[in-house]
Amino acid sequence: MVNVAILGFGTVGSGVAEVLTTNGGLIDQRVADLVRLKYILDVRDFPDSPYKDCFVKDFSIIENDPQVDIVVETIGGATVALDFTTRALKAGKSVVSSNKELVATHGYDLLQLARANGVNYLFEASVGGGIPILRPLISCLAANELSQVTGILNGTTNYILTRMIKAGLTFDQALKEAQANGYAERDPSADVDGHDACRKICILAALSFGQHVYPDQVPTQGIRDITLADVAYADSCGYKIKLLGRCLRQPEGKVCAFVAPHLVPGDNPLSDVEDVFNAIAVTGNAIGDVMFYGRGAGKLPTASAVVADIIDIAKDLKKDRRNQWGPGSPDLVVSSDILSSRWYVRVNASLADARALFSDLQPLARGGAPAGEIAFLTREMHEPEVRQRLAGLDVQSLLRVL
Ligand code: NDP
Ligand code: HSE
């Protein structure tokens, strides 16, 4: 018998209990053992839950029960979750997590701790919700030197952008829907301001390039300033606006990583990724380009990834999954200023003034634009150059083109 304890019975934790129950028969078959939910820890009471006999309030009951093999951490954050994860690993229990904040902040130390205690720390659900991405990176793409990863990594913001464009909802209305669907973080500014995508690109960069990348090393811009005017200008030239997390291998082991809204051309498959869906494009020197797509958030899709990790561990409790990476370093991440691209500019100026600065610009048009507002695409250039040319102008929006 393999005993499981869930910490945090919210959107994801309750989904894990549901999948373990609904698919219990086939899970037992696949593991060739009985996988049982023994405890659920939550600060709230759930008197009507079908799992009401599993609930405990004191983590030490789980920590000190030698029958508990796998602890599922779905509380979130990097305080209590760090304490419980550390204690569970030290107590010789493998930990499965959906908590990208914890992995991005303390992943290196927790992986070391897991190894030192002969157990595993797996977190497939921490990136891309239900999309299988971390295990494929480690296993299926192991033959490759990976050069870059580009992804729509946050379901909430992609949902908001889609609902604003397709249903004409305001930003606040679309965010409320995302929250009601269980997609958003406890503090949704983590989604809107790009921090959630930042944590995910840190994890992807660490697994792809072998060193821990910390969130505070990664320049991050969210979607708060994107307006329907920008969406309309982008649409006029066949582009969609998407929040992308990107990491690129650089010479001498450096990494360029950043999060920012981009204009994505209509012929790039990322432009068609809508609603809560995420997609992650990976480039390797043997496979070329490969893309992973699916639901990036939500109760059951995320639980699907968590339970897959439970099954993997339960099949062989002692096996080392070797999802390690090396320590980070302060000078690991280089600025995205080194990346040349086209740029989208919306500015209050005359087209003649803009042409004086960008002789080869491509003007854009939208219905209902106020007098004095123009928008255009530049040729390929580096960000410092485009900013220098725009200095002194009333710039409303400046976005990179993928
Ligand atoms: P929820 O807020 O829905 O669930 C967290 C649960 O943990 C709540 O029931 C909360 O209770 C409880 N909790 C808080 N503090 C404690 C504590 N000290 N001891 C025990 N229980 C506690 O979050 P989600 O399920 O949405 O997310 C969980 C994690 O999974 C986060 O790291 C999130 O980023 C990640 N994730 C979420 C996805 C999603 O679609 N929602 C997808 C992928 C990852 P209370 O509400 O009373 O505080
Ligand atoms: N808030 C996150 C998102 C949950 O919207 O993508 C999944 O990690």
CSV table of C-alpha atoms and ligand atoms in Angstrom, one decimal:
chain,number,residue,atom,x,y,z
A,1,MET,CA,0.0,0.0,0.0
A,2,VAL,CA,1.2,3.5,-0.9
A,3,ASN,CA,-0.2,6.2,1.4
A,4,VAL,CA,-0.7,9.8,0.2
A,5,ALA,CA,-1.3,13.0,2.2
A,6,ILE,CA,-2.5,16.2,0.6
A,7,LEU,CA,-1.6,19.5,2.1
A,8,GLY,CA,-4.1,22.3,1.1
A,9,PHE,CA,-7.6,21.2,-0.1
A,10,GLY,CA,-8.2,24.1,-2.5
A,11,THR,CA,-8.7,24.0,-6.2
A,12,VAL,CA,-5.7,21.7,-7.0
A,13,GLY,CA,-5.7,19.7,-3.7
A,14,SER,CA,-9.4,18.8,-4.0
A,15,GLY,CA,-8.8,17.9,-7.7
A,16,VAL,CA,-6.1,15.5,-6.7
A,17,ALA,CA,-8.4,13.8,-4.2
A,18,GLU,CA,-11.1,13.6,-6.9
A,19,VAL,CA,-8.8,12.1,-9.5
A,20,LEU,CA,-7.3,9.6,-7.0
A,21,THR,CA,-10.8,8.5,-6.2
A,22,THR,CA,-12.4,8.5,-9.6
A,23,ASN,CA,-9.5,6.8,-11.3
A,24,GLY,CA,-8.5,4.7,-8.3
A,25,GLY,CA,-8.9,1.4,-10.0
A,26,LEU,CA,-6.7,2.2,-13.0
A,27,ILE,CA,-4.1,4.0,-10.8
A,28,ASP,CA,-3.8,0.9,-8.6
A,29,GLN,CA,-3.4,-1.3,-11.8
A,30,ARG,CA,-0.7,1.0,-13.2
A,31,VAL,CA,1.2,1.2,-10.0
A,32,ALA,CA,0.6,-2.5,-9.2
A,33,ASP,CA,-0.1,-1.6,-5.6
A,34,LEU,CA,-2.9,0.2,-3.7
A,35,VAL,CA,-2.5,4.0,-3.7
A,36,ARG,CA,-4.6,5.4,-0.8
A,37,LEU,CA,-5.4,8.9,0.4
A,38,LYS,CA,-4.7,8.8,4.1
A,39,TYR,CA,-4.6,12.5,5.2
A,40,ILE,CA,-5.7,15.9,4.0
A,41,LEU,CA,-4.4,18.9,5.9
A,42,ASP,CA,-6.2,22.2,5.6
A,43,VAL,CA,-6.8,25.2,7.8
A,44,ARG,CA,-10.5,25.1,6.9
A,45,ASP,CA,-13.1,22.5,7.9
A,46,PHE,CA,-15.0,20.4,5.3
A,47,PRO,CA,-17.7,18.6,7.4
A,48,ASP,CA,-19.6,17.6,4.2
A,49,SER,CA,-16.7,16.3,2.2
A,50,PRO,CA,-16.6,12.6,1.2
A,51,TYR,CA,-13.0,12.7,2.6
A,52,LYS,CA,-14.0,14.1,6.0
A,53,ASP,CA,-12.4,11.2,7.8
A,54,CYS,CA,-9.0,12.1,6.3
A,55,PHE,CA,-8.8,15.7,7.5
A,56,VAL,CA,-6.2,16.8,10.1
A,57,LYS,CA,-5.1,20.2,11.3
A,58,ASP,CA,-1.6,19.3,12.6
A,59,PHE,CA,1.2,18.7,10.0
A,60,SER,CA,3.2,16.7,12.6
A,61,ILE,CA,0.6,13.9,12.4
A,62,ILE,CA,1.6,13.4,8.7
A,63,GLU,CA,5.3,14.1,9.3
A,64,ASN,CA,5.5,11.5,12.1
A,65,ASP,CA,3.4,8.8,10.4
A,66,PRO,CA,5.9,6.3,8.9
A,67,GLN,CA,3.1,4.9,6.7
A,68,VAL,CA,2.9,8.1,4.7
A,69,ASP,CA,5.0,7.7,1.6
A,70,ILE,CA,4.1,10.7,-0.6
A,71,VAL,CA,3.1,14.2,0.5
A,72,VAL,CA,1.3,16.4,-2.0
A,73,GLU,CA,1.9,20.1,-1.4
A,74,THR,CA,-0.9,22.2,-2.9
A,75,ILE,CA,-1.0,25.1,-0.4
A,76,GLY,CA,1.0,27.5,-2.5
A,77,GLY,CA,3.4,30.3,-1.5
A,78,ALA,CA,6.9,30.0,-0.1
A,79,THR,CA,6.5,30.2,3.6
A,80,VAL,CA,4.3,27.4,5.2
A,81,ALA,CA,4.8,25.3,2.0
A,82,LEU,CA,8.6,25.6,2.4
A,83,ASP,CA,8.4,24.5,6.0
A,84,PHE,CA,6.1,21.5,5.4
A,85,THR,CA,8.0,20.4,2.2
A,86,THR,CA,11.4,20.6,4.1
A,87,ARG,CA,10.0,18.6,7.0
A,88,ALA,CA,8.4,16.0,4.8
A,89,LEU,CA,11.6,15.4,2.8
A,90,LYS,CA,13.6,15.2,6.0
A,91,ALA,CA,11.1,12.7,7.3
A,92,GLY,CA,11.9,10.5,4.3
A,93,LYS,CA,8.7,11.2,2.3
A,94,SER,CA,8.7,12.1,-1.4
A,95,VAL,CA,6.9,15.4,-2.1
A,96,VAL,CA,4.8,16.2,-5.2
A,97,SER,CA,4.0,19.9,-5.7
A,98,SER,CA,2.1,22.2,-8.0
A,99,ASN,CA,3.7,25.2,-6.3
A,100,LYS,CA,5.9,27.0,-8.9
A,101,GLU,CA,6.7,29.9,-6.5
A,102,LEU,CA,8.4,27.4,-4.1
A,103,VAL,CA,10.2,25.5,-6.9
A,104,ALA,CA,11.4,28.7,-8.6
A,105,THR,CA,12.6,30.2,-5.3
A,106,HIS,CA,13.9,27.1,-3.4
A,107,GLY,CA,14.0,24.3,-6.0
A,108,TYR,CA,17.7,23.8,-6.0
A,109,ASP,CA,17.9,23.4,-2.2
A,110,LEU,CA,14.8,21.2,-2.0
A,111,LEU,CA,16.1,18.9,-4.8
A,112,GLN,CA,19.4,18.5,-2.9
A,113,LEU,CA,17.5,17.8,0.3
A,114,ALA,CA,15.3,15.2,-1.4
A,115,ARG,CA,18.4,13.4,-2.8
A,116,ALA,CA,20.2,13.6,0.6
A,117,ASN,CA,17.1,11.8,2.1
A,118,GLY,CA,16.7,9.2,-0.6
A,119,VAL,CA,13.4,10.5,-1.8
A,120,ASN,CA,12.0,12.6,-4.7
A,121,TYR,CA,10.7,16.1,-5.2
A,122,LEU,CA,8.5,16.2,-8.4
A,123,PHE,CA,6.5,19.2,-9.6
A,124,GLU,CA,5.2,18.5,-13.1
A,125,ALA,CA,2.0,20.6,-12.4
A,126,SER,CA,4.1,23.6,-11.5
A,127,VAL,CA,4.5,24.6,-15.2
A,128,GLY,CA,1.7,24.4,-17.8
A,129,GLY,CA,-1.0,23.0,-15.5
A,130,GLY,CA,-2.0,19.7,-17.1
A,131,ILE,CA,0.5,19.8,-20.0
A,132,PRO,CA,3.2,17.2,-19.8
A,133,ILE,CA,6.3,19.4,-20.1
A,134,LEU,CA,8.9,18.9,-17.4
A,135,ARG,CA,9.2,15.1,-17.7
A,136,PRO,CA,9.4,15.4,-21.5
A,137,LEU,CA,12.2,18.0,-21.1
A,138,ILE,CA,14.1,15.7,-18.8
A,139,SER,CA,13.4,12.4,-20.5
A,140,CYS,CA,12.1,12.6,-24.1
A,141,LEU,CA,14.4,15.5,-25.1
A,142,ALA,CA,17.4,14.3,-23.1
A,143,ALA,CA,19.4,13.6,-26.3
A,144,ASN,CA,19.3,17.3,-27.2
A,145,GLU,CA,21.2,20.4,-26.4
A,146,LEU,CA,18.3,22.8,-25.9
A,147,SER,CA,18.7,26.3,-27.2
A,148,GLN,CA,15.5,28.0,-26.3
A,149,VAL,CA,12.1,27.8,-24.7
A,150,THR,CA,9.2,30.1,-25.5
A,151,GLY,CA,5.8,29.8,-23.9
A,152,ILE,CA,2.4,31.1,-23.1
A,153,LEU,CA,2.8,30.1,-19.5
A,154,ASN,CA,-0.1,31.7,-17.6
A,155,GLY,CA,-3.7,30.5,-18.1
A,156,THR,CA,-5.3,33.5,-16.4
A,157,THR,CA,-3.7,36.2,-18.5
A,158,ASN,CA,-4.3,34.2,-21.7
A,159,TYR,CA,-7.9,33.8,-20.6
A,160,ILE,CA,-8.3,37.5,-19.9
A,161,LEU,CA,-6.8,38.6,-23.2
A,162,THR,CA,-9.0,36.1,-25.1
A,163,ARG,CA,-12.2,37.2,-23.3
A,164,MET,CA,-11.4,40.9,-23.8
A,165,ILE,CA,-10.9,40.3,-27.5
A,166,LYS,CA,-13.6,37.8,-28.3
A,167,ALA,CA,-16.4,38.8,-25.9
A,168,GLY,CA,-15.5,42.4,-25.4
A,169,LEU,CA,-15.3,42.0,-21.6
A,170,THR,CA,-13.4,44.6,-19.6
A,171,PHE,CA,-10.2,43.6,-18.0
A,172,ASP,CA,-11.9,43.4,-14.5
A,173,GLN,CA,-14.8,41.3,-15.8
A,174,ALA,CA,-12.4,38.8,-17.5
A,175,LEU,CA,-10.3,38.6,-14.4
A,176,LYS,CA,-13.3,37.8,-12.2
A,177,GLU,CA,-14.3,35.0,-14.6
A,178,ALA,CA,-10.8,33.6,-14.4
A,179,GLN,CA,-10.9,33.7,-10.6
A,180,ALA,CA,-14.4,32.0,-10.6
A,181,ASN,CA,-12.9,29.2,-12.7
A,182,GLY,CA,-10.1,28.6,-10.2
A,183,TYR,CA,-7.4,29.7,-12.6
A,184,ALA,CA,-6.0,32.7,-10.8
A,185,GLU,CA,-3.4,32.8,-8.1
A,186,ARG,CA,-4.5,33.8,-4.5
A,187,ASP,CA,-3.2,37.3,-5.3
A,188,PRO,CA,-4.1,37.6,-9.0
A,189,SER,CA,-1.5,40.4,-9.5
A,190,ALA,CA,1.0,37.4,-9.6
A,191,ASP,CA,-0.8,36.5,-12.9
A,192,VAL,CA,-1.5,39.9,-14.3
A,193,ASP,CA,2.0,41.3,-13.6
A,194,GLY,CA,3.8,38.3,-15.0
A,195,HIS,CA,5.3,36.9,-11.8
A,196,ASP,CA,3.6,33.5,-12.2
A,197,ALA,CA,5.0,33.2,-15.8
A,198,CYS,CA,8.4,34.4,-14.5
A,199,ARG,CA,8.4,31.5,-11.9
A,200,LYS,CA,7.6,29.1,-14.7
A,201,ILE,CA,10.3,30.3,-17.1
A,202,CYS,CA,12.8,30.0,-14.2
A,203,ILE,CA,11.9,26.3,-13.8
A,204,LEU,CA,12.0,25.7,-17.5
A,205,ALA,CA,15.4,27.4,-17.8
A,206,ALA,CA,16.8,25.4,-14.9
A,207,LEU,CA,15.7,22.1,-16.4
A,208,SER,CA,16.8,23.1,-19.9
A,209,PHE,CA,20.1,24.7,-19.2
A,210,GLY,CA,21.1,23.1,-15.9
A,211,GLN,CA,21.4,25.9,-13.4
A,212,HIS,CA,18.9,27.5,-11.0
A,213,VAL,CA,17.5,30.8,-12.3
A,214,TYR,CA,15.9,32.9,-9.6
A,215,PRO,CA,12.8,35.0,-10.3
A,216,ASP,CA,14.5,38.2,-9.3
A,217,GLN,CA,17.0,37.7,-12.0
A,218,VAL,CA,14.4,37.7,-14.7
A,219,PRO,CA,13.0,41.0,-16.1
A,220,THR,CA,9.2,40.7,-16.0
A,221,GLN,CA,6.4,42.7,-17.5
A,222,GLY,CA,2.7,41.8,-17.3
A,223,ILE,CA,-0.4,42.6,-19.3
A,224,ARG,CA,-1.8,45.4,-17.1
A,225,ASP,CA,-1.0,48.1,-19.7
A,226,ILE,CA,-2.3,46.3,-22.7
A,227,THR,CA,-5.3,48.1,-24.1
A,228,LEU,CA,-8.0,47.2,-26.7
A,229,ALA,CA,-6.3,49.8,-28.9
A,230,ASP,CA,-3.1,47.7,-29.0
A,231,VAL,CA,-5.1,44.6,-29.6
A,232,ALA,CA,-6.8,46.3,-32.6
A,233,TYR,CA,-3.6,47.6,-34.1
A,234,ALA,CA,-2.0,44.1,-33.7
A,235,ASP,CA,-5.0,42.5,-35.3
A,236,SER,CA,-4.8,44.9,-38.3
A,237,CYS,CA,-1.5,43.4,-39.3
A,238,GLY,CA,-2.3,39.8,-38.5
A,239,TYR,CA,-0.7,39.6,-35.0
A,240,LYS,CA,-2.1,38.6,-31.6
A,241,ILE,CA,-0.8,39.9,-28.3
A,242,LYS,CA,0.4,37.2,-26.0
A,243,LEU,CA,2.3,37.2,-22.7
A,244,LEU,CA,5.4,35.1,-23.3
A,245,GLY,CA,8.0,33.7,-21.0
A,246,ARG,CA,11.3,33.1,-22.9
A,247,CYS,CA,14.7,31.7,-22.1
A,248,LEU,CA,17.6,31.3,-24.6
A,249,ARG,CA,20.9,29.6,-24.1
A,250,GLN,CA,23.8,32.1,-24.5
A,251,PRO,CA,27.5,31.6,-25.1
A,252,GLU,CA,29.6,30.7,-22.0
A,253,GLY,CA,26.7,29.1,-20.2
A,254,LYS,CA,24.8,32.3,-19.7
A,255,VAL,CA,21.0,32.5,-20.0
A,256,CYS,CA,18.8,35.2,-21.4
A,257,ALA,CA,15.4,35.0,-19.7
A,258,PHE,CA,12.5,37.4,-19.6
A,259,VAL,CA,8.7,37.7,-19.5
A,260,ALA,CA,6.9,40.3,-21.6
A,261,PRO,CA,3.8,40.7,-23.8
A,262,HIS,CA,4.7,40.2,-27.4
A,263,LEU,CA,3.0,40.6,-30.8
A,264,VAL,CA,2.9,37.1,-32.2
A,265,PRO,CA,2.5,36.7,-36.0
A,266,GLY,CA,-0.6,34.8,-37.2
A,267,ASP,CA,1.5,32.1,-38.8
A,268,ASN,CA,3.1,31.2,-35.5
A,269,PRO,CA,1.1,28.4,-33.7
A,270,LEU,CA,1.4,30.4,-30.4
A,271,SER,CA,-0.9,33.0,-31.9
A,272,ASP,CA,-3.8,30.5,-31.9
A,273,VAL,CA,-3.5,29.5,-28.2
A,274,GLU,CA,-6.5,30.9,-26.5
A,275,ASP,CA,-8.6,30.9,-23.4
A,276,VAL,CA,-6.9,29.0,-20.4
A,277,PHE,CA,-4.7,27.0,-22.8
A,278,ASN,CA,-0.9,27.3,-22.6
A,279,ALA,CA,1.7,26.3,-25.1
A,280,ILE,CA,5.4,25.8,-24.8
A,281,ALA,CA,7.8,25.7,-27.8
A,282,VAL,CA,11.2,24.1,-27.2
A,283,THR,CA,14.1,24.1,-29.7
A,284,GLY,CA,16.8,21.4,-29.5
A,285,ASN,CA,19.7,20.6,-31.7
A,286,ALA,CA,18.5,17.2,-32.7
A,287,ILE,CA,14.7,17.5,-32.6
A,288,GLY,CA,14.4,21.0,-34.0
A,289,ASP,CA,11.2,22.6,-32.8
A,290,VAL,CA,8.6,20.9,-30.7
A,291,MET,CA,5.5,22.3,-29.0
A,292,PHE,CA,3.5,21.2,-26.0
A,293,TYR,CA,-0.1,22.4,-25.7
A,294,GLY,CA,-3.0,22.0,-23.3
A,295,ARG,CA,-4.9,23.4,-20.3
A,296,GLY,CA,-2.6,25.6,-18.3
A,297,ALA,CA,-4.7,25.9,-15.2
A,298,GLY,CA,-7.8,24.5,-13.5
A,299,LYS,CA,-8.7,21.9,-11.0
A,300,LEU,CA,-8.7,18.6,-12.9
A,301,PRO,CA,-6.1,19.4,-15.6
A,302,THR,CA,-3.6,20.4,-12.9
A,303,ALA,CA,-4.6,17.4,-10.7
A,304,SER,CA,-3.9,15.2,-13.7
A,305,ALA,CA,-0.2,16.3,-13.6
A,306,VAL,CA,0.0,16.0,-9.8
A,307,VAL,CA,-1.4,12.5,-9.8
A,308,ALA,CA,1.0,11.5,-12.7
A,309,ASP,CA,3.9,12.4,-10.4
A,310,ILE,CA,2.2,10.4,-7.5
A,311,ILE,CA,1.9,7.4,-9.8
A,312,ASP,CA,5.5,7.7,-11.0
A,313,ILE,CA,6.8,7.8,-7.4
A,314,ALA,CA,4.4,5.1,-6.2
A,315,LYS,CA,5.7,2.6,-8.9
A,316,ASP,CA,9.1,2.6,-7.2
A,317,LEU,CA,9.4,4.6,-4.0
A,318,LYS,CA,13.2,4.3,-3.9
A,319,LYS,CA,14.1,5.2,-7.5
A,320,ASP,CA,16.0,8.5,-7.9
A,321,ARG,CA,14.1,10.5,-10.7
A,322,ARG,CA,17.3,12.6,-11.2
A,323,ASN,CA,15.4,15.8,-12.0
A,324,GLN,CA,18.4,17.8,-10.7
A,325,TRP,CA,20.0,21.1,-11.7
A,326,GLY,CA,23.0,23.0,-10.5
A,327,PRO,CA,23.1,26.0,-8.3
A,328,GLY,CA,22.4,29.5,-9.6
A,329,SER,CA,24.9,32.4,-9.8
A,330,PRO,CA,24.4,36.2,-9.7
A,331,ASP,CA,25.7,36.8,-13.2
A,332,LEU,CA,24.0,33.9,-14.9
A,333,VAL,CA,21.2,35.8,-16.6
A,334,VAL,CA,22.0,38.4,-19.3
A,335,SER,CA,19.7,41.2,-20.4
A,336,SER,CA,17.2,40.8,-23.3
A,337,ASP,CA,18.8,43.9,-24.7
A,338,ILE,CA,21.0,41.5,-26.7
A,339,LEU,CA,18.0,40.2,-28.7
A,340,SER,CA,17.2,42.0,-31.9
A,341,SER,CA,13.5,42.0,-33.0
A,342,ARG,CA,10.9,44.2,-34.7
A,343,TRP,CA,9.0,46.4,-32.3
A,344,TYR,CA,5.4,47.6,-32.1
A,345,VAL,CA,5.1,51.3,-31.1
A,346,ARG,CA,1.9,53.3,-30.2
A,347,VAL,CA,2.7,56.9,-29.7
A,348,ASN,CA,1.0,60.3,-29.7
A,349,ALA,CA,2.9,61.9,-32.5
A,350,SER,CA,2.6,62.7,-36.2
A,351,LEU,CA,3.5,60.0,-38.8
A,352,ALA,CA,6.0,62.5,-40.2
A,353,ASP,CA,7.8,62.8,-36.8
A,354,ALA,CA,7.8,59.0,-36.5
A,355,ARG,CA,9.2,58.6,-40.0
A,356,ALA,CA,12.0,61.0,-39.2
A,357,LEU,CA,13.0,58.6,-36.4
A,358,PHE,CA,12.2,55.3,-38.1
A,359,SER,CA,12.5,55.8,-41.9
A,360,ASP,CA,11.4,52.3,-42.8
A,361,LEU,CA,8.5,52.0,-40.3
A,362,GLN,CA,5.3,50.0,-41.2
A,363,PRO,CA,2.3,52.1,-40.3
A,364,LEU,CA,-0.8,50.5,-38.7
A,365,ALA,CA,-4.4,51.6,-38.6
A,366,ARG,CA,-7.5,51.0,-36.5
A,367,GLY,CA,-11.0,52.3,-36.5
A,368,GLY,CA,-11.8,55.0,-33.9
A,369,ALA,CA,-8.2,56.1,-33.2
A,370,PRO,CA,-8.1,59.5,-31.6
A,371,ALA,CA,-6.4,62.4,-33.4
A,372,GLY,CA,-2.7,62.4,-32.9
A,373,GLU,CA,-2.4,58.7,-32.1
A,374,ILE,CA,-0.3,56.6,-34.4
A,375,ALA,CA,1.1,53.0,-34.3
A,376,PHE,CA,3.7,51.3,-36.4
A,377,LEU,CA,6.1,48.4,-36.6
A,378,THR,CA,9.9,49.0,-36.7
A,379,ARG,CA,12.5,47.0,-38.5
A,380,GLU,CA,14.6,44.7,-36.4
A,381,MET,CA,16.6,46.5,-33.8
A,382,HIS,CA,17.7,46.2,-30.2
A,383,GLU,CA,15.6,47.6,-27.3
A,384,PRO,CA,18.1,50.3,-26.2
A,385,GLU,CA,18.2,51.7,-29.8
A,386,VAL,CA,14.4,51.8,-30.1
A,387,ARG,CA,14.0,53.5,-26.7
A,388,GLN,CA,16.7,56.0,-27.6
A,389,ARG,CA,14.9,57.0,-30.8
A,390,LEU,CA,11.6,57.3,-28.9
A,391,ALA,CA,13.1,59.4,-26.1
A,392,GLY,CA,11.0,62.6,-25.6
A,393,LEU,CA,7.9,61.2,-27.4
A,394,ASP,CA,4.6,60.4,-25.6
A,395,VAL,CA,4.9,56.6,-26.0
A,396,GLN,CA,1.8,54.7,-25.1
A,397,SER,CA,2.9,51.2,-25.8
A,398,LEU,CA,6.2,49.5,-26.8
A,399,LEU,CA,6.0,45.7,-27.4
A,400,ARG,CA,8.5,43.2,-28.9
A,401,VAL,CA,7.4,41.3,-32.0
A,402,LEU,CA,8.2,37.5,-31.8
B,1,NDP,P1,-6.1,27.4,-3.3
B,1,NDP,O1,-6.0,28.7,-2.6
B,1,NDP,O2,-7.4,27.1,-4.0
B,1,NDP,O3,-5.8,26.2,-2.2
B,1,NDP,C1,-4.9,26.3,-1.2
B,1,NDP,C2,-5.5,25.6,0.0
B,1,NDP,O4,-4.6,25.5,1.1
B,1,NDP,C3,-6.7,26.4,0.6
B,1,NDP,O5,-7.7,25.6,0.9
B,1,NDP,C4,-6.1,27.1,1.8
B,1,NDP,O6,-7.0,27.4,2.8
B,1,NDP,C5,-5.2,26.0,2.3
B,1,NDP,N1,-4.2,26.5,3.2
B,1,NDP,C6,-3.6,27.7,3.3
B,1,NDP,N2,-2.7,27.8,4.3
B,1,NDP,C7,-2.7,26.6,4.8
B,1,NDP,C8,-2.0,26.0,5.9
B,1,NDP,N3,-1.1,26.7,6.6
B,1,NDP,N4,-2.2,24.7,6.2
B,1,NDP,C9,-3.1,23.9,5.5
B,1,NDP,N5,-3.8,24.4,4.4
B,1,NDP,C10,-3.6,25.7,4.1
B,1,NDP,O7,-4.9,27.3,-4.3
B,1,NDP,P2,-4.8,26.5,-5.6
B,1,NDP,O8,-5.3,25.1,-5.3
B,1,NDP,O9,-5.3,27.2,-6.7
B,1,NDP,O10,-3.2,26.5,-5.8
B,1,NDP,C11,-2.4,25.7,-5.0
B,1,NDP,C12,-1.0,25.7,-5.6
B,1,NDP,O11,-1.0,25.2,-6.9
B,1,NDP,C13,-0.4,27.1,-5.8
B,1,NDP,O12,1.0,27.1,-5.6
B,1,NDP,C14,-0.7,27.5,-7.2
B,1,NDP,O13,0.2,28.4,-7.8
B,1,NDP,C15,-0.5,26.1,-7.9
B,1,NDP,N6,-1.3,25.9,-9.1
B,1,NDP,C16,-2.6,26.3,-9.2
B,1,NDP,C17,-3.3,26.0,-10.4
B,1,NDP,C18,-4.7,26.3,-10.5
B,1,NDP,O14,-5.2,26.2,-11.6
B,1,NDP,N7,-5.4,26.9,-9.5
B,1,NDP,C19,-2.6,25.3,-11.5
B,1,NDP,C20,-1.2,25.0,-11.3
B,1,NDP,C21,-0.6,25.3,-10.1
B,1,NDP,P3,-7.6,29.0,2.8
B,1,NDP,O15,-8.2,29.2,1.5
B,1,NDP,O16,-8.5,29.0,3.9
B,1,NDP,O17,-6.4,29.8,3.0
B,2,HSE,N1,-2.5,31.1,-12.0
B,2,HSE,C1,-1.9,30.1,-12.8
B,2,HSE,C2,-2.3,30.4,-14.2
B,2,HSE,C3,-2.3,28.7,-12.4
B,2,HSE,O1,-3.3,31.1,-14.5
B,2,HSE,O2,-1.6,29.9,-15.1
B,2,HSE,C4,-1.5,27.6,-13.2
B,2,HSE,O3,-0.2,27.6,-12.9
